[in-house]
mmCIF file of C-alpha atoms in Angstrom:
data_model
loop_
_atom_site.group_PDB
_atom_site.id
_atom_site.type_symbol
_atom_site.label_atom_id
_atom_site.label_comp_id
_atom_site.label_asym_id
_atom_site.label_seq_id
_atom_site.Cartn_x
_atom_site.Cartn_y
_atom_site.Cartn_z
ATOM 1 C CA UNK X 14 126.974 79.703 128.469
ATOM 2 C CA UNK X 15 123.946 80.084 130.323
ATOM 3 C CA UNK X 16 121.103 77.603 130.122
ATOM 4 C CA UNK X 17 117.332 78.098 129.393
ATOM 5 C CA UNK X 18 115.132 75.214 129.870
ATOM 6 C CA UNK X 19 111.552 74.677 128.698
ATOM 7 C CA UNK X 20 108.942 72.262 128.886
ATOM 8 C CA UNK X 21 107.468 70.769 127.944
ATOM 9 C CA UNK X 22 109.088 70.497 124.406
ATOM 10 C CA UNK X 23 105.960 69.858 122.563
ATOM 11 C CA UNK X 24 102.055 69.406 123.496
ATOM 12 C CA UNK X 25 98.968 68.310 121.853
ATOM 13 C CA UNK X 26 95.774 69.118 123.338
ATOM 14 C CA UNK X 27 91.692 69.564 122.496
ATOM 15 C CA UNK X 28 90.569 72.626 122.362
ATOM 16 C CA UNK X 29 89.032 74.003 125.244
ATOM 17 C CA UNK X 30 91.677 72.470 127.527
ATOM 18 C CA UNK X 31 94.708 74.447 129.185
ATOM 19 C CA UNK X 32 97.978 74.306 128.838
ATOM 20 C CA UNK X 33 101.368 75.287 130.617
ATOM 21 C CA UNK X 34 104.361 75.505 129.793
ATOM 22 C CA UNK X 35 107.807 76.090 131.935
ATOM 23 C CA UNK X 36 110.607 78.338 131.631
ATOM 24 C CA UNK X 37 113.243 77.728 133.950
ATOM 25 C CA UNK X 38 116.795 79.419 133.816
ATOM 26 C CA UNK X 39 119.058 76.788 134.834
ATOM 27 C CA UNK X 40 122.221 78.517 136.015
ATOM 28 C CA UNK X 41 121.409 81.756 136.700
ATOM 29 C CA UNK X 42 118.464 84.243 138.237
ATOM 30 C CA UNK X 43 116.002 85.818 135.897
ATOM 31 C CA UNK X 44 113.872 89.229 137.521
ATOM 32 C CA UNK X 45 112.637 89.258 133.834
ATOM 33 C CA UNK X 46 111.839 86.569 131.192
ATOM 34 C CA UNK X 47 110.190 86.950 128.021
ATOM 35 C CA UNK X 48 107.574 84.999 125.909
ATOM 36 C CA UNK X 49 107.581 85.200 122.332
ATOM 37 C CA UNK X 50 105.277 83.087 119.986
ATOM 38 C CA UNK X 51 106.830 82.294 116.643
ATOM 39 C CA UNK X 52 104.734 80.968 113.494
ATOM 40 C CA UNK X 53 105.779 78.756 111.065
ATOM 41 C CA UNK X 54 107.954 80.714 108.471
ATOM 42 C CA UNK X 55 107.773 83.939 110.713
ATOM 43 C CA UNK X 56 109.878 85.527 113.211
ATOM 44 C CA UNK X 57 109.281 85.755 117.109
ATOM 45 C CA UNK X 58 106.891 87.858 118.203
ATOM 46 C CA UNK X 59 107.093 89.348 121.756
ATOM 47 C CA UNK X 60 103.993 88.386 123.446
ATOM 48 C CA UNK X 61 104.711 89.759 127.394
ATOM 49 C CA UNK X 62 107.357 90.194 129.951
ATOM 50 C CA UNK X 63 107.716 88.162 132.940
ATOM 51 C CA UNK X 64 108.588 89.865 136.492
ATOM 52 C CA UNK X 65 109.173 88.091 138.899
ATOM 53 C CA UNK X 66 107.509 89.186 142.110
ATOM 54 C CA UNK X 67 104.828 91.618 139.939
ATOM 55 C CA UNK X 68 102.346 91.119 137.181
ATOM 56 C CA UNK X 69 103.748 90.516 133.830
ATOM 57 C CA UNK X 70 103.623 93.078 130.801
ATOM 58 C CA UNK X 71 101.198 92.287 127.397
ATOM 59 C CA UNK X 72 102.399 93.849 124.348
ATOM 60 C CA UNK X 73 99.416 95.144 122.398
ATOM 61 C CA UNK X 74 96.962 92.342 121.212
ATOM 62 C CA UNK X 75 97.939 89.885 123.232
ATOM 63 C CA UNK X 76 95.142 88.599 125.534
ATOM 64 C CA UNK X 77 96.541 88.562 129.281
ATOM 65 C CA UNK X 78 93.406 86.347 130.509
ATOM 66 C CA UNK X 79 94.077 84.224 127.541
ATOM 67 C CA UNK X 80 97.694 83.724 127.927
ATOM 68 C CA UNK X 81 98.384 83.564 131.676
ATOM 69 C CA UNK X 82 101.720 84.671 133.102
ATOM 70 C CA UNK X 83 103.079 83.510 136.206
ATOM 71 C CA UNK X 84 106.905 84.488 137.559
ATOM 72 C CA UNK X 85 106.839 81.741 140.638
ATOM 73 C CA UNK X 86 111.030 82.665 141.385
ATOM 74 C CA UNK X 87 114.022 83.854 140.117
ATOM 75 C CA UNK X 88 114.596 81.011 137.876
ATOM 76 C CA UNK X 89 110.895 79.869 136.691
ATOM 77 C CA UNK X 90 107.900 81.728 134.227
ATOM 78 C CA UNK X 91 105.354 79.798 133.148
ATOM 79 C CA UNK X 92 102.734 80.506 130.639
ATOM 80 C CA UNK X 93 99.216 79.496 130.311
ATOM 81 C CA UNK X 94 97.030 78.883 127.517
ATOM 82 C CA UNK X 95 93.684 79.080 128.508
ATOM 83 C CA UNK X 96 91.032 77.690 126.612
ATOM 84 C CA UNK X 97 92.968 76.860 123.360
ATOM 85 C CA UNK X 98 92.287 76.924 120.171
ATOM 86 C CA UNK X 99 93.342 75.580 117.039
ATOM 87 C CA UNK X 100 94.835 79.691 116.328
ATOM 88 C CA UNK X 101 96.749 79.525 119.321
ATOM 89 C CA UNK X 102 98.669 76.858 117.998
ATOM 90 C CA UNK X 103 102.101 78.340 117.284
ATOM 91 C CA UNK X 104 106.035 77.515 118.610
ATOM 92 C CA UNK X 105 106.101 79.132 122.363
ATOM 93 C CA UNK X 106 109.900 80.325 123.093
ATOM 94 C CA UNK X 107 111.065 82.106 126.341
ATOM 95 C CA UNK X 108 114.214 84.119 126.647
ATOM 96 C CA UNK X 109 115.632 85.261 130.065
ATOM 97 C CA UNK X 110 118.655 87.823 130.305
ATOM 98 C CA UNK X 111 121.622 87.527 132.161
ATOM 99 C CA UNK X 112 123.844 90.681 133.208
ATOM 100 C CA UNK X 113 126.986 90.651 131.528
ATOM 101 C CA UNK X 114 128.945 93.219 133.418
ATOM 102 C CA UNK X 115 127.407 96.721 132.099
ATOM 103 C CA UNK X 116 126.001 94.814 129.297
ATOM 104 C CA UNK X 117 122.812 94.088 130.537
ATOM 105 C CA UNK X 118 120.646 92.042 127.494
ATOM 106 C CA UNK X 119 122.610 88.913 126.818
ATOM 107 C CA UNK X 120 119.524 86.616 125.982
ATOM 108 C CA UNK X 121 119.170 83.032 126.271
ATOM 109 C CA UNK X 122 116.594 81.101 124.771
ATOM 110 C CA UNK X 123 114.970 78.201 125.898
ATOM 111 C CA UNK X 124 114.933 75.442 123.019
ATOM 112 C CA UNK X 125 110.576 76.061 122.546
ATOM 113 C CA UNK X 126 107.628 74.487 123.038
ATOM 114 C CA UNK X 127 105.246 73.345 120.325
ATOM 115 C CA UNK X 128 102.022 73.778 120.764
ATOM 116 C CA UNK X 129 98.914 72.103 118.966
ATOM 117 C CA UNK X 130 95.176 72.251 119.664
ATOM 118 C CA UNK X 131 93.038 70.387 117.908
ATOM 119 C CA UNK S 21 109.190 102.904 117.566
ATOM 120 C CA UNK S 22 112.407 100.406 117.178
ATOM 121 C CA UNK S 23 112.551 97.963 114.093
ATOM 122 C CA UNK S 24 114.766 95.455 111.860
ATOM 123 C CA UNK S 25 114.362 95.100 108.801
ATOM 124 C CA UNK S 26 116.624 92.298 107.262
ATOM 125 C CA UNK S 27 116.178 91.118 103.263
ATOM 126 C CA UNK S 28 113.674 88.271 102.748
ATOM 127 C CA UNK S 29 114.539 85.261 101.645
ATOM 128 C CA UNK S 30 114.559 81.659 100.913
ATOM 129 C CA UNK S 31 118.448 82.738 100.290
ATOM 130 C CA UNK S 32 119.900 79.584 98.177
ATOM 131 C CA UNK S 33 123.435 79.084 97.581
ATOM 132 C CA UNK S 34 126.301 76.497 96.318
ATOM 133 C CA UNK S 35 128.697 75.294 98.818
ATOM 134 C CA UNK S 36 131.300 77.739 99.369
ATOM 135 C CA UNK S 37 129.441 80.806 98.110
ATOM 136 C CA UNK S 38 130.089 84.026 99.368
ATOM 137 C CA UNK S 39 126.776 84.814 101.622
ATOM 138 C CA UNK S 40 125.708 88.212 102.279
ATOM 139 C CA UNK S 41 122.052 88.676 104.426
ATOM 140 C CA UNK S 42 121.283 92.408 105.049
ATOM 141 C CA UNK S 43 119.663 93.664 107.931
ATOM 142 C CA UNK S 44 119.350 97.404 108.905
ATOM 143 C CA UNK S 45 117.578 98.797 111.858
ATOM 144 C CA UNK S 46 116.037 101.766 113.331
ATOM 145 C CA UNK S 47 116.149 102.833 116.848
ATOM 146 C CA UNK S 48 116.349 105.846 119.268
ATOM 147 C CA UNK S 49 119.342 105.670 120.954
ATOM 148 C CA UNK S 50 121.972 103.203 120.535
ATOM 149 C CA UNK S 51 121.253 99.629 120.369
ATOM 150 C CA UNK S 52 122.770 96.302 120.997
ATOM 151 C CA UNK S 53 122.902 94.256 117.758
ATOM 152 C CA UNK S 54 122.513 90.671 117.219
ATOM 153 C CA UNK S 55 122.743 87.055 114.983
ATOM 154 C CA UNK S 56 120.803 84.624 115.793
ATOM 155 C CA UNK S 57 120.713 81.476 113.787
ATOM 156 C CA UNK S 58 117.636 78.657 114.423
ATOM 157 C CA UNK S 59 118.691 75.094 112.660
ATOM 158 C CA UNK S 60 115.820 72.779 111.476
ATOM 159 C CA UNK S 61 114.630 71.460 114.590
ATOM 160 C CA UNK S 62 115.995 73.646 116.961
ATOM 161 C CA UNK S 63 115.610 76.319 119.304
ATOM 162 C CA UNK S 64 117.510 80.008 118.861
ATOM 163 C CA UNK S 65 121.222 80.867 118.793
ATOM 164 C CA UNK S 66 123.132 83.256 119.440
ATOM 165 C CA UNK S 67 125.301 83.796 116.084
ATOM 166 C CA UNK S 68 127.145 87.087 116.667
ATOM 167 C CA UNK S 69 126.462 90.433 118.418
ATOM 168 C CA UNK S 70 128.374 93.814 118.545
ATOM 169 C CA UNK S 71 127.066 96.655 121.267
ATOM 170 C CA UNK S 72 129.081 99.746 119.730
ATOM 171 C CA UNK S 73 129.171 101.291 116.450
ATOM 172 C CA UNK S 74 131.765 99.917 113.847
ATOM 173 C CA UNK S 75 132.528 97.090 116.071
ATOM 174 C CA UNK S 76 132.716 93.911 114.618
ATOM 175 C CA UNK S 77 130.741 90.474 115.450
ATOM 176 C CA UNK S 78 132.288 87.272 114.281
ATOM 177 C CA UNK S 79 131.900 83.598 115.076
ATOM 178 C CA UNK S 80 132.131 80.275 113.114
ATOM 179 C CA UNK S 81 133.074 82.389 109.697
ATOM 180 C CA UNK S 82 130.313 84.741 110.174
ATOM 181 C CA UNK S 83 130.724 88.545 110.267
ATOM 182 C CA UNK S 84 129.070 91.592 110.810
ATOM 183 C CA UNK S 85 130.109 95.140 111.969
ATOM 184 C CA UNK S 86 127.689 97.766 113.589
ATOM 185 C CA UNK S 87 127.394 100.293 110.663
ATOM 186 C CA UNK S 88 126.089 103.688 112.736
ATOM 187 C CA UNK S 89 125.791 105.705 109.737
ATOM 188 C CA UNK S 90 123.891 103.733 107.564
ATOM 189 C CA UNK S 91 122.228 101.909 110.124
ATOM 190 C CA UNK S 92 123.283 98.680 109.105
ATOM 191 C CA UNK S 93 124.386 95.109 110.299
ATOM 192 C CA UNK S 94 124.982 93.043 107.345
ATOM 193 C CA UNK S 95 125.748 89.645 107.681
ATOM 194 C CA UNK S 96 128.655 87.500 105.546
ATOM 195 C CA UNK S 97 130.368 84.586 105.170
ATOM 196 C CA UNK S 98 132.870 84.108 102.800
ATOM 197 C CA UNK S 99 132.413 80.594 101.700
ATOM 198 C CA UNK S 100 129.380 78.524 103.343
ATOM 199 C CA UNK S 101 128.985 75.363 104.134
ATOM 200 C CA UNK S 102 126.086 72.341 103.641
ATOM 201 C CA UNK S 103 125.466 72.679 107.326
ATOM 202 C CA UNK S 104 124.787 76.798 107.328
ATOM 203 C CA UNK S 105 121.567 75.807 106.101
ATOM 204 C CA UNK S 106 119.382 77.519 108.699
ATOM 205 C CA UNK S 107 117.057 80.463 109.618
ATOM 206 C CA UNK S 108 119.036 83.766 110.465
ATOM 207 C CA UNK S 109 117.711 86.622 112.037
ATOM 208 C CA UNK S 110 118.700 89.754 112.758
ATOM 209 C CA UNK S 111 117.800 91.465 116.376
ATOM 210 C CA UNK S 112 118.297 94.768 118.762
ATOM 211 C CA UNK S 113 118.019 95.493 122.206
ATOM 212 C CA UNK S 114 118.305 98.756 123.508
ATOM 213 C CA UNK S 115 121.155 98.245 126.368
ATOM 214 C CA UNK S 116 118.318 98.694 129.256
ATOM 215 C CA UNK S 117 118.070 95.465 132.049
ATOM 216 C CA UNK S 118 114.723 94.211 131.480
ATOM 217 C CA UNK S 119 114.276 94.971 127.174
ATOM 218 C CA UNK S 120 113.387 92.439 125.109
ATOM 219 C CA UNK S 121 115.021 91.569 121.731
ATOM 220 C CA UNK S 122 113.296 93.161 118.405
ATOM 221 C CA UNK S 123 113.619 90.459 115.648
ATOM 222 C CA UNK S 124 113.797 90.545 112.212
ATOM 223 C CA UNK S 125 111.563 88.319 109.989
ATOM 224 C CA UNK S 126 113.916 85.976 109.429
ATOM 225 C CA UNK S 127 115.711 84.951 105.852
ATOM 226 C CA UNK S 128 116.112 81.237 105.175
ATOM 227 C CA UNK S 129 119.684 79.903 103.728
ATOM 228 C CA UNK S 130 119.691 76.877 101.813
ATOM 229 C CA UNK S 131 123.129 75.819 100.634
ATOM 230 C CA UNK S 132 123.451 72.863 98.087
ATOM 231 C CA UNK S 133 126.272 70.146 97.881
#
């Protein structure tokens, strides 16, 4: 199957500092990725979609000069934490989809990123 | 809008219990529908998925058929194992290039030696 990478797998970092963190799809060329953010004992939230070659889509509440969104190609997002803070710390996972003949939405995950400000 | 709603756990079972995790979802249109499974430690899975109604997923033991009319996609297993210990969710996508999965909050299985 198709491969999602991230990194980097985990972080620590003071608040106030920045932090990316890649998306890359391995074997195969993403126009879209997504971001979710996942807290402990809860499911994935969608937090924007990545397009590549245009600005990326914020669902509702989420902060697009907080969490930066950058499509650089076909096979890499990466996302931006600006100015964290101990509340943005939270598992990070991206998902890009691959075209499956008319199927269009089989998703592969990257493995996530852990992220912790202190 | 779209939603999943799957029954909330911690689900806790004996090895080789029958497991049943319910999930039903609403949607305009027709949806994709989708297992995905997250071990301790890990990142997401893909479990199981069915695109039609009353087709059926299935993978390692694990079933679930696309119920249109009650707007269901139940999840079983007919005798689990130590190592199906794990976080299962249930998801949609409507079948559009560029739309995001809708998850499910997630029930945790515990199965017991």
């Amino acid at each position: 199957g198709a491969v999602v990478s991230q990194h980097p797998s985990w972080v620590i970092c003071k608040s106030g500092t920045s932090v990316k963190i890649e998306c890359r799809s391995l074997d195969f060329q993403a126009t879209t990725m997504f971001w979710y953010r996942q807290f402990p004992k809860q499911s994935l939230m969608l937090m924007a979609t990545s397009n590549e070659g245009s600005k990326a889509t914020y669902e509702q509440g989420v902060e697009k000069d907080k969490f930066l969104i950058n499509h650089a190609s076909l096979t890499l997002s990466t996302l931006t934490v600006t100015s964290a803070h101990p509340e943005d710390s939270s598992f990070y996972i991206c998902s890009a989809p691959r075209a499956q003949g008319a199927y269009y939405n089989e998703q592969f995950f990257g493995p996530g990123t852990r992220l912790t400000v202190l | 809008g779209n939603s999943v709603t799957q029954m909330e756990g911690p689900v806790t079972l004996s090895e080789e219990a029958f497991l049943t995790i319910n999930c039903t979802y609403t949607a305009t249109g027709y949806p994709s529908l989708f297992w995905y499974v997250q071990y301790p430690g890990e990142g997401l899975q893909l479990l199981l998925k069915a695109t039609k109604a009353d087709d059926k997923g299935s993978n390692k033991g694990f079933e679930a058929t696309y119920r249109k009319e009650t707007t269901s996609f139940h999840l079983e297993k007919g005798s689990v194992q130590v190592s199906d210990s794990a976080v299962y969710f249930c998801a949609l996508t409507m079948n559009q290039a560029g739309t995001a999965l809708i998850f499910g909050k997630g029930t945790t299985l515990s199965v017991s030696s």
